[in-house]
Structures are given as structure tokens and as C-alpha cells.
Amino acid sequence: MFYQGQPLYRCPPRLPNLLLSLRRISGYDAVLTPERTSTALKKLLGKQSPKLIHILHGAGDREKGYEDRIRLFDLVFVAGQKDRDAFLRYGLATADTCHVIGYCKFDVLPAAPPRFFENDRPVALYNPHFDAHLGSWLRFGPSLVEAFATMPEFNFIVAPHLRLRGKGRHLFDKLSRLSQASNLRFDGGSLHSINMDYTRTADIYVGDVSSQVYEFLQTPKPCVFLNAHDADWKDSPFYRHWTFGEVASSAEEAPALIRSAASQHPRFVALQTSGFAAAINSGADTASARAALLIRKYLASAQPAEDRP
């Protein structure tokens, strides 16, 4: 259920959508979903619930990505071995229920992303996460936007996670409305922000904990990360991607790291390459084809013997 003509971030909440569609959903054999609110079907419908199949919508490292609701799914698809190993290690899935399929977005990408600026200057994507406890937007955002406007040698796309709400959303609306800088593009949640147009067109990634960094690293490129909460990140699997570039501990440090990101990139290429390979599997078949085959096999095995063809 979407509001006609409204931005994606103004979509109605998931649970009301689920409740309004309950009768229809109960008639299906299975539900394939990238979100986890649908696990409520297990309580709402009990034994009448369709089989729940989870396909992760990203390949990131954030701790909340490994939450208990994953146990409620009958089948789980992950992009790479990194997440399969973690799900098995944390007891969230089993070797029989968790499968590596690759990254479905890669199956439908156009040959090239659109151009967003009328010059050939390097493009830096600033992609802060919506989680105020982990993201950099509220603490670093205003200073960074001000600094970006004084860096005409770069173009900047400021595109936070489309689930940015509350104070973060108000701040974004204010800064985007007031900015007059010709080298800044603000996007509060268009399709460009989720279909990899920005991660593919950008030359430098600037962010915190968003899984979009792995989409950006489909081709190894420079990264700068923002530690806005004094995170003790160096030995944490939940900040694994921060080993792919320099980390700024303040907004004031970030501009210099952005300027030096290209020259420093050779130091991080090997880590980016191995990290991407662990996060997102590539194979002869597309991720979509692998998922479809696994779903068909699973539903066939779950069907009572007397009902099988």
C-alpha cells in the first residue's frame, strides 16, 4: 500500500499494511520478504500461516541484522558466506534453512547509471544511516554539508537512508532547502537512493553503517567512514566494513580524508576485494534463479505426500 505520488519514506508503516492484507496473505503457500515485520504472521495466523521465506535486503554488518526474529523464518536467503556463517554461529538458522544465493539487485542493473552533474568532477556519496545511535547524520551532518559546499573540486550526493525519520528528517529537509551550492545534490528517498544509481555513479563513498557500502564496492573504490559515536570498532564484526577505508572521528577530519581517499585507496583494495567476496557471492546463475529453484524445491518437500503431483 503506497500513497499515490508520495516519496518512498512516507509509505505507511509495515504492520498496518500486514494487518490490512491478512486475509489475502493467509491464502498463500509462502511469503517471500526482505523485511521482518512479517514474522508476526506466525502469531497472528498460527498453523495457518504461510511458510515465511526471508531474503536479506542488504549484505551489511550492523548488529541488528542478526536479530532473533530470523529464527521465525522457514527459509533464509543471504547474499554471501559472511552472513550464512554468522547466522549459523548465532543459532539464527541451520545449514538446511540458510542458503547463499548472491545479490538479486545485480540481476537487473542497467548498463550504466544516469549522470547527476554536468561536469566530470569526482562524485562523493554521503549515505548516513537512519539509526540515530549508529549513524552520523545528526552529529556530523550540518558540519559536513557546510564543508562540502566549500569543496568545489568534488560533487556531493547527500542521500541518507530513506527510513530517516523525526529530527533527522527535519534536519535533512532544512539543510536541503537552505543549500545553494551547485556541487550538492540532496535526495531524501527517491528510487535513485535504493536502486544503486548513486552507489554506481559515485567515485567515493562516505558513510557509517549502511549496507549500501557493499553495493558501492561491486567495483573497488575509495571509502571514508564516520565514527560519530566513539564506537570501539576495530575488532568488531559489526564494523567490519570500516576496514575498507579511513575512519574519521569528527566532522572536521572528514574533508581531508575525502581529499586523500583516491591516493590512499591502494592500501585498501585487497581488503575491499576479499570483504566483498565474503559478503556477496557471484556464480554462474543469477541470484534470482538460485532463489527460485530453492523455493520450488522447498515448497515441494513441504507439501504433504498425498498432494504432490
mmCIF file of C-alpha atoms in Angstrom:
data_model
loop_
_atom_site.group_PDB
_atom_site.id
_atom_site.type_symbol
_atom_site.label_atom_id
_atom_site.label_comp_id
_atom_site.label_asym_id
_atom_site.label_seq_id
_atom_site.Cartn_x
_atom_site.Cartn_y
_atom_site.Cartn_z
ATOM 1 C CA MET A 1 0.000 0.000 0.000
ATOM 2 C CA PHE A 2 1.667 3.198 -1.181
ATOM 3 C CA TYR A 3 0.405 6.741 -1.170
ATOM 4 C CA GLN A 4 -0.010 7.880 -4.758
ATOM 5 C CA GLY A 5 2.719 10.332 -5.693
ATOM 6 C CA GLN A 6 4.275 10.413 -2.211
ATOM 7 C CA PRO A 7 8.013 9.880 -1.517
ATOM 8 C CA LEU A 8 9.058 6.374 -0.546
ATOM 9 C CA TYR A 9 9.872 7.430 3.016
ATOM 10 C CA ARG A 10 6.216 8.353 3.549
ATOM 11 C CA CYS A 11 4.965 4.839 2.885
ATOM 12 C CA PRO A 12 2.520 3.571 5.536
ATOM 13 C CA PRO A 13 4.049 1.519 8.369
ATOM 14 C CA ARG A 14 4.586 -2.186 7.753
ATOM 15 C CA LEU A 15 2.386 -3.656 10.491
ATOM 16 C CA PRO A 16 -0.838 -1.868 9.430
ATOM 17 C CA ASN A 17 -0.133 -2.957 5.858
ATOM 18 C CA LEU A 18 0.259 -6.520 7.068
ATOM 19 C CA LEU A 19 -2.969 -6.454 9.087
ATOM 20 C CA LEU A 20 -4.964 -4.949 6.225
ATOM 21 C CA SER A 21 -3.733 -7.700 3.910
ATOM 22 C CA LEU A 22 -4.075 -10.560 6.387
ATOM 23 C CA ARG A 23 -6.952 -12.375 4.694
ATOM 24 C CA ARG A 24 -5.257 -12.315 1.324
ATOM 25 C CA ILE A 25 -1.870 -13.352 2.715
ATOM 26 C CA SER A 26 -3.372 -16.309 4.569
ATOM 27 C CA GLY A 27 -4.304 -17.867 1.235
ATOM 28 C CA TYR A 28 -0.726 -18.168 0.012
ATOM 29 C CA ASP A 29 1.584 -21.139 0.419
ATOM 30 C CA ALA A 30 4.588 -18.911 1.128
ATOM 31 C CA VAL A 31 5.611 -15.294 1.589
ATOM 32 C CA LEU A 32 8.994 -14.098 0.324
ATOM 33 C CA THR A 33 10.004 -10.894 2.086
ATOM 34 C CA PRO A 34 13.091 -8.696 2.644
ATOM 35 C CA GLU A 35 11.711 -7.359 5.948
ATOM 36 C CA ARG A 36 10.972 -8.981 9.302
ATOM 37 C CA THR A 37 7.664 -7.487 10.419
ATOM 38 C CA SER A 38 6.019 -10.343 8.527
ATOM 39 C CA THR A 39 7.190 -12.753 11.234
ATOM 40 C CA ALA A 40 4.104 -11.516 13.127
ATOM 41 C CA LEU A 41 2.146 -13.841 10.828
ATOM 42 C CA LYS A 42 3.365 -16.767 12.919
ATOM 43 C CA LYS A 43 1.461 -15.387 15.933
ATOM 44 C CA LEU A 44 -1.468 -13.922 14.018
ATOM 45 C CA LEU A 45 -2.225 -16.995 11.919
ATOM 46 C CA GLY A 46 -0.581 -19.812 13.867
ATOM 47 C CA LYS A 47 -0.618 -23.058 11.904
ATOM 48 C CA GLN A 48 -2.480 -21.296 9.088
ATOM 49 C CA SER A 49 0.495 -19.020 8.436
ATOM 50 C CA PRO A 50 2.135 -19.361 5.039
ATOM 51 C CA LYS A 51 5.735 -20.516 5.006
ATOM 52 C CA LEU A 52 7.951 -17.494 5.620
ATOM 53 C CA ILE A 53 10.987 -17.052 3.400
ATOM 54 C CA HIS A 54 13.419 -14.250 4.193
ATOM 55 C CA ILE A 55 15.695 -12.682 1.612
ATOM 56 C CA LEU A 56 18.051 -10.149 3.163
ATOM 57 C CA HIS A 57 17.706 -6.734 1.525
ATOM 58 C CA GLY A 58 21.389 -5.945 2.041
ATOM 59 C CA ALA A 59 24.701 -7.508 2.961
ATOM 60 C CA GLY A 60 25.794 -5.182 5.753
ATOM 61 C CA ASP A 61 27.436 -5.762 9.115
ATOM 62 C CA ARG A 62 25.159 -3.872 11.521
ATOM 63 C CA GLU A 63 24.477 -5.812 14.737
ATOM 64 C CA LYS A 64 20.712 -5.520 14.371
ATOM 65 C CA GLY A 65 20.993 -7.508 11.155
ATOM 66 C CA TYR A 66 21.476 -10.590 13.329
ATOM 67 C CA GLU A 67 18.294 -10.404 15.395
ATOM 68 C CA ASP A 68 16.191 -13.165 16.932
ATOM 69 C CA ARG A 69 13.237 -12.787 14.538
ATOM 70 C CA ILE A 70 15.300 -14.534 11.867
ATOM 71 C CA ARG A 71 14.642 -17.784 13.743
ATOM 72 C CA LEU A 72 10.948 -17.479 12.833
ATOM 73 C CA PHE A 73 11.589 -17.886 9.115
ATOM 74 C CA ASP A 74 11.270 -21.278 7.495
ATOM 75 C CA LEU A 75 13.896 -20.475 4.875
ATOM 76 C CA VAL A 76 16.549 -17.736 4.760
ATOM 77 C CA PHE A 77 18.477 -16.433 1.751
ATOM 78 C CA VAL A 78 21.687 -14.452 2.252
ATOM 79 C CA ALA A 79 23.948 -12.764 -0.264
ATOM 80 C CA GLY A 80 27.228 -14.305 0.835
ATOM 81 C CA GLN A 81 29.093 -16.688 3.093
ATOM 82 C CA LYS A 82 29.733 -13.947 5.674
ATOM 83 C CA ASP A 83 26.099 -13.803 6.731
ATOM 84 C CA ARG A 84 25.496 -17.544 6.450
ATOM 85 C CA ASP A 85 28.411 -18.196 8.802
ATOM 86 C CA ALA A 86 27.075 -15.572 11.222
ATOM 87 C CA PHE A 87 23.504 -16.919 11.181
ATOM 88 C CA LEU A 88 24.732 -20.423 11.925
ATOM 89 C CA ARG A 89 27.155 -19.180 14.590
ATOM 90 C CA TYR A 90 24.422 -17.209 16.394
ATOM 91 C CA GLY A 91 21.911 -20.045 16.074
ATOM 92 C CA LEU A 92 19.543 -17.971 13.928
ATOM 93 C CA ALA A 93 19.277 -20.572 11.163
ATOM 94 C CA THR A 94 20.549 -24.026 10.302
ATOM 95 C CA ALA A 95 22.606 -25.411 7.466
ATOM 96 C CA ASP A 96 19.369 -26.737 5.949
ATOM 97 C CA THR A 97 17.384 -23.495 6.184
ATOM 98 C CA CYS A 98 20.030 -20.879 5.283
ATOM 99 C CA HIS A 99 21.300 -20.596 1.707
ATOM 100 C CA VAL A 100 23.748 -18.325 -0.124
ATOM 101 C CA ILE A 101 22.216 -17.030 -3.368
ATOM 102 C CA GLY A 102 24.107 -13.843 -4.260
ATOM 103 C CA TYR A 103 22.611 -10.353 -4.675
ATOM 104 C CA CYS A 104 19.343 -10.029 -6.596
ATOM 105 C CA LYS A 105 19.778 -6.321 -7.344
ATOM 106 C CA PHE A 106 22.750 -7.174 -9.524
ATOM 107 C CA ASP A 107 20.452 -9.195 -11.799
ATOM 108 C CA VAL A 108 18.530 -6.168 -13.067
ATOM 109 C CA LEU A 109 21.058 -3.330 -13.263
ATOM 110 C CA PRO A 110 21.112 -1.232 -16.445
ATOM 111 C CA ALA A 111 24.369 -0.947 -18.363
ATOM 112 C CA ALA A 112 25.250 2.404 -16.773
ATOM 113 C CA PRO A 113 23.765 4.729 -14.138
ATOM 114 C CA PRO A 114 22.477 8.190 -15.101
ATOM 115 C CA ARG A 115 24.638 11.301 -14.799
ATOM 116 C CA PHE A 116 23.662 13.639 -11.992
ATOM 117 C CA PHE A 117 26.075 16.526 -12.620
ATOM 118 C CA GLU A 118 27.018 18.465 -15.739
ATOM 119 C CA ASN A 119 30.757 18.141 -15.186
ATOM 120 C CA ASP A 120 33.305 15.372 -14.757
ATOM 121 C CA ARG A 121 34.465 16.169 -11.236
ATOM 122 C CA PRO A 122 34.641 13.210 -8.820
ATOM 123 C CA VAL A 123 31.356 12.370 -7.113
ATOM 124 C CA ALA A 124 31.265 11.590 -3.390
ATOM 125 C CA LEU A 125 28.149 9.910 -1.990
ATOM 126 C CA TYR A 126 27.308 10.737 1.630
ATOM 127 C CA ASN A 127 24.974 7.951 2.771
ATOM 128 C CA PRO A 128 24.226 8.228 6.522
ATOM 129 C CA HIS A 129 22.138 5.554 8.223
ATOM 130 C CA PHE A 130 18.753 6.293 9.811
ATOM 131 C CA ASP A 131 19.683 4.774 13.203
ATOM 132 C CA ALA A 132 20.481 7.782 15.403
ATOM 133 C CA HIS A 133 22.562 5.605 17.745
ATOM 134 C CA LEU A 134 24.895 4.498 14.951
ATOM 135 C CA GLY A 135 24.528 6.990 12.128
ATOM 136 C CA SER A 136 26.444 10.213 11.615
ATOM 137 C CA TRP A 137 23.712 12.498 10.304
ATOM 138 C CA LEU A 138 22.544 14.311 13.446
ATOM 139 C CA ARG A 139 26.047 14.860 14.844
ATOM 140 C CA PHE A 140 28.096 15.379 11.696
ATOM 141 C CA GLY A 141 25.547 16.231 9.007
ATOM 142 C CA PRO A 142 25.333 20.044 9.326
ATOM 143 C CA SER A 143 29.116 20.495 9.508
ATOM 144 C CA LEU A 144 29.682 18.118 6.608
ATOM 145 C CA VAL A 145 27.142 19.826 4.356
ATOM 146 C CA GLU A 146 28.792 23.161 5.139
ATOM 147 C CA ALA A 147 32.219 21.715 4.345
ATOM 148 C CA PHE A 148 31.033 20.062 1.123
ATOM 149 C CA ALA A 149 29.893 23.442 -0.179
ATOM 150 C CA THR A 150 33.481 24.721 0.163
ATOM 151 C CA MET A 151 34.955 21.785 -1.797
ATOM 152 C CA PRO A 152 34.187 22.687 -5.439
ATOM 153 C CA GLU A 153 36.655 20.095 -6.721
ATOM 154 C CA PHE A 154 34.035 17.441 -5.825
ATOM 155 C CA ASN A 155 30.364 16.872 -6.485
ATOM 156 C CA PHE A 156 28.434 15.548 -3.497
ATOM 157 C CA ILE A 157 25.260 13.499 -3.299
ATOM 158 C CA VAL A 158 23.691 13.667 0.164
ATOM 159 C CA ALA A 159 21.359 10.669 0.281
ATOM 160 C CA PRO A 160 20.549 9.311 3.745
ATOM 161 C CA HIS A 161 18.718 6.032 4.280
ATOM 162 C CA LEU A 162 15.101 6.548 3.219
ATOM 163 C CA ARG A 163 13.890 5.421 6.674
ATOM 164 C CA LEU A 164 15.344 8.595 8.210
ATOM 165 C CA ARG A 165 12.616 9.974 10.498
ATOM 166 C CA GLY A 166 11.973 12.567 13.187
ATOM 167 C CA LYS A 167 14.782 15.003 13.971
ATOM 168 C CA GLY A 168 16.954 13.527 11.253
ATOM 169 C CA ARG A 169 14.288 14.040 8.587
ATOM 170 C CA HIS A 170 13.579 17.599 9.743
ATOM 171 C CA LEU A 171 17.293 18.391 9.638
ATOM 172 C CA PHE A 172 17.601 16.968 6.136
ATOM 173 C CA ASP A 173 14.631 18.993 4.899
ATOM 174 C CA LYS A 174 16.070 22.163 6.426
ATOM 175 C CA LEU A 175 19.598 21.749 5.054
ATOM 176 C CA SER A 176 18.430 20.731 1.590
ATOM 177 C CA ARG A 177 16.071 23.708 1.459
ATOM 178 C CA LEU A 178 18.731 26.211 2.518
ATOM 179 C CA SER A 179 21.632 24.917 0.432
ATOM 180 C CA GLN A 180 22.606 26.982 -2.602
ATOM 181 C CA ALA A 181 25.756 25.047 -3.506
ATOM 182 C CA SER A 182 25.804 23.900 -7.128
ATOM 183 C CA ASN A 183 28.021 20.903 -6.287
ATOM 184 C CA LEU A 184 25.492 19.386 -3.859
ATOM 185 C CA ARG A 185 22.558 17.138 -4.700
ATOM 186 C CA PHE A 186 20.125 16.195 -1.915
ATOM 187 C CA ASP A 187 17.901 13.125 -2.109
ATOM 188 C CA GLY A 188 15.607 12.214 0.761
ATOM 189 C CA GLY A 189 14.482 8.872 -0.606
ATOM 190 C CA SER A 190 13.845 8.603 -4.340
ATOM 191 C CA LEU A 191 14.294 5.400 -6.325
ATOM 192 C CA HIS A 192 17.818 6.602 -7.167
ATOM 193 C CA SER A 193 18.719 6.120 -3.500
ATOM 194 C CA ILE A 194 17.782 2.434 -3.446
ATOM 195 C CA ASN A 195 18.329 1.131 -6.999
ATOM 196 C CA MET A 196 22.129 1.576 -6.930
ATOM 197 C CA ASP A 197 22.169 4.619 -9.221
ATOM 198 C CA TYR A 198 24.090 6.593 -6.594
ATOM 199 C CA THR A 199 26.409 3.815 -5.438
ATOM 200 C CA ARG A 200 27.346 3.088 -9.050
ATOM 201 C CA THR A 201 27.867 6.692 -10.142
ATOM 202 C CA ALA A 202 29.870 7.692 -7.037
ATOM 203 C CA ASP A 203 33.669 7.680 -7.031
ATOM 204 C CA ILE A 204 33.960 7.933 -3.229
ATOM 205 C CA TYR A 205 31.673 6.530 -0.538
ATOM 206 C CA VAL A 206 31.221 8.500 2.705
ATOM 207 C CA GLY A 207 29.089 6.776 5.323
ATOM 208 C CA ASP A 208 28.700 4.982 8.617
ATOM 209 C CA VAL A 209 26.836 1.653 8.945
ATOM 210 C CA SER A 210 24.650 1.354 5.843
ATOM 211 C CA SER A 211 24.848 -1.886 3.873
ATOM 212 C CA GLN A 212 24.969 0.204 0.694
ATOM 213 C CA VAL A 213 28.740 0.262 1.067
ATOM 214 C CA TYR A 214 28.779 -3.298 -0.285
ATOM 215 C CA GLU A 215 26.751 -2.240 -3.314
ATOM 216 C CA PHE A 216 29.261 0.554 -3.863
ATOM 217 C CA LEU A 217 32.118 -1.963 -3.685
ATOM 218 C CA GLN A 218 30.846 -4.061 -6.561
ATOM 219 C CA THR A 219 33.816 -2.246 -8.080
ATOM 220 C CA PRO A 220 36.564 -1.442 -5.516
ATOM 221 C CA LYS A 221 36.591 2.325 -4.913
ATOM 222 C CA PRO A 222 37.677 4.711 -2.131
ATOM 223 C CA CYS A 223 35.684 4.846 1.112
ATOM 224 C CA VAL A 224 35.645 7.171 4.124
ATOM 225 C CA PHE A 225 33.757 6.171 7.273
ATOM 226 C CA LEU A 226 32.371 8.377 10.033
ATOM 227 C CA ASN A 227 32.611 7.386 13.696
ATOM 228 C CA ALA A 228 30.110 9.790 15.254
ATOM 229 C CA HIS A 229 29.590 7.801 18.464
ATOM 230 C CA ASP A 230 33.092 6.874 19.627
ATOM 231 C CA ALA A 231 32.474 3.268 18.628
ATOM 232 C CA ASP A 232 35.115 0.739 19.656
ATOM 233 C CA TRP A 233 35.069 -0.717 16.170
ATOM 234 C CA LYS A 234 38.470 -2.155 15.318
ATOM 235 C CA ASP A 235 37.850 -5.749 16.436
ATOM 236 C CA SER A 236 34.084 -5.762 15.979
ATOM 237 C CA PRO A 237 32.419 -7.845 13.242
ATOM 238 C CA PHE A 238 29.628 -5.269 13.224
ATOM 239 C CA TYR A 239 32.048 -2.660 11.838
ATOM 240 C CA ARG A 240 33.926 -4.977 9.517
ATOM 241 C CA HIS A 241 33.372 -2.639 6.565
ATOM 242 C CA TRP A 242 35.240 0.161 8.342
ATOM 243 C CA THR A 243 38.448 -1.680 7.491
ATOM 244 C CA PHE A 244 37.781 -0.794 3.832
ATOM 245 C CA GLY A 245 38.849 2.861 4.203
ATOM 246 C CA GLU A 246 39.946 5.642 6.538
ATOM 247 C CA VAL A 247 37.751 6.422 9.567
ATOM 248 C CA ALA A 248 37.040 9.991 10.691
ATOM 249 C CA SER A 249 36.318 10.538 14.381
ATOM 250 C CA SER A 250 34.945 14.036 13.834
ATOM 251 C CA ALA A 251 33.229 16.003 11.099
ATOM 252 C CA GLU A 252 36.311 18.217 10.917
ATOM 253 C CA GLU A 253 38.540 15.262 9.963
ATOM 254 C CA ALA A 254 36.333 14.102 7.109
ATOM 255 C CA PRO A 255 37.132 16.676 4.362
ATOM 256 C CA ALA A 256 40.864 15.913 4.442
ATOM 257 C CA LEU A 257 40.160 12.173 4.288
ATOM 258 C CA ILE A 258 37.820 12.675 1.339
ATOM 259 C CA ARG A 259 40.500 14.671 -0.472
ATOM 260 C CA SER A 260 43.112 11.962 0.129
ATOM 261 C CA ALA A 261 40.780 8.986 -0.407
ATOM 262 C CA ALA A 262 41.809 8.321 -4.010
ATOM 263 C CA SER A 263 45.538 8.434 -3.271
ATOM 264 C CA GLN A 264 45.112 6.194 -0.199
ATOM 265 C CA HIS A 265 42.857 3.696 -1.939
ATOM 266 C CA PRO A 266 45.587 1.198 -2.970
ATOM 267 C CA ARG A 267 46.065 0.407 0.746
ATOM 268 C CA PHE A 268 42.501 -0.895 0.950
ATOM 269 C CA VAL A 269 41.895 -2.630 -2.385
ATOM 270 C CA ALA A 270 42.786 -6.128 -1.141
ATOM 271 C CA LEU A 271 40.554 -5.794 1.937
ATOM 272 C CA GLN A 272 37.697 -4.448 -0.157
ATOM 273 C CA THR A 273 38.004 -7.265 -2.675
ATOM 274 C CA SER A 274 38.079 -10.064 -0.103
ATOM 275 C CA GLY A 275 35.412 -8.387 2.017
ATOM 276 C CA PHE A 276 33.057 -8.022 -0.923
ATOM 277 C CA ALA A 277 33.595 -11.647 -1.968
ATOM 278 C CA ALA A 278 32.652 -12.824 1.536
ATOM 279 C CA ALA A 279 29.582 -10.580 1.662
ATOM 280 C CA ILE A 280 28.210 -11.144 -1.849
ATOM 281 C CA ASN A 281 28.614 -14.390 -3.727
ATOM 282 C CA SER A 282 28.888 -14.454 -7.505
ATOM 283 C CA GLY A 283 28.134 -17.548 -9.515
ATOM 284 C CA ALA A 284 27.201 -18.849 -12.934
ATOM 285 C CA ASP A 285 23.475 -18.493 -12.191
ATOM 286 C CA THR A 286 21.781 -15.264 -11.169
ATOM 287 C CA ALA A 287 20.717 -14.776 -7.565
ATOM 288 C CA SER A 288 17.086 -14.687 -8.681
ATOM 289 C CA ALA A 289 17.391 -18.035 -10.461
ATOM 290 C CA ARG A 290 19.062 -19.632 -7.453
ATOM 291 C CA ALA A 291 16.360 -18.314 -5.119
ATOM 292 C CA ALA A 292 13.549 -19.517 -7.389
ATOM 293 C CA LEU A 293 14.990 -23.029 -7.570
ATOM 294 C CA LEU A 294 15.410 -23.249 -3.800
ATOM 295 C CA ILE A 295 11.858 -22.015 -3.193
ATOM 296 C CA ARG A 296 10.424 -24.546 -5.621
ATOM 297 C CA LYS A 297 12.351 -27.405 -4.020
ATOM 298 C CA TYR A 298 11.420 -26.301 -0.513
ATOM 299 C CA LEU A 299 7.695 -25.954 -1.201
ATOM 300 C CA ALA A 300 7.643 -29.294 -2.998
ATOM 301 C CA SER A 301 9.231 -31.004 0.013
ATOM 302 C CA ALA A 302 6.910 -29.196 2.446
ATOM 303 C CA GLN A 303 3.788 -30.323 0.565
ATOM 304 C CA PRO A 304 2.015 -33.366 2.047
ATOM 305 C CA ALA A 305 2.894 -36.521 0.112
ATOM 306 C CA GLU A 306 -0.723 -37.154 -0.901
ATOM 307 C CA ASP A 307 -0.942 -33.684 -2.513
ATOM 308 C CA ARG A 308 2.223 -33.949 -4.575
ATOM 309 C CA PRO A 309 1.884 -34.392 -8.334
#
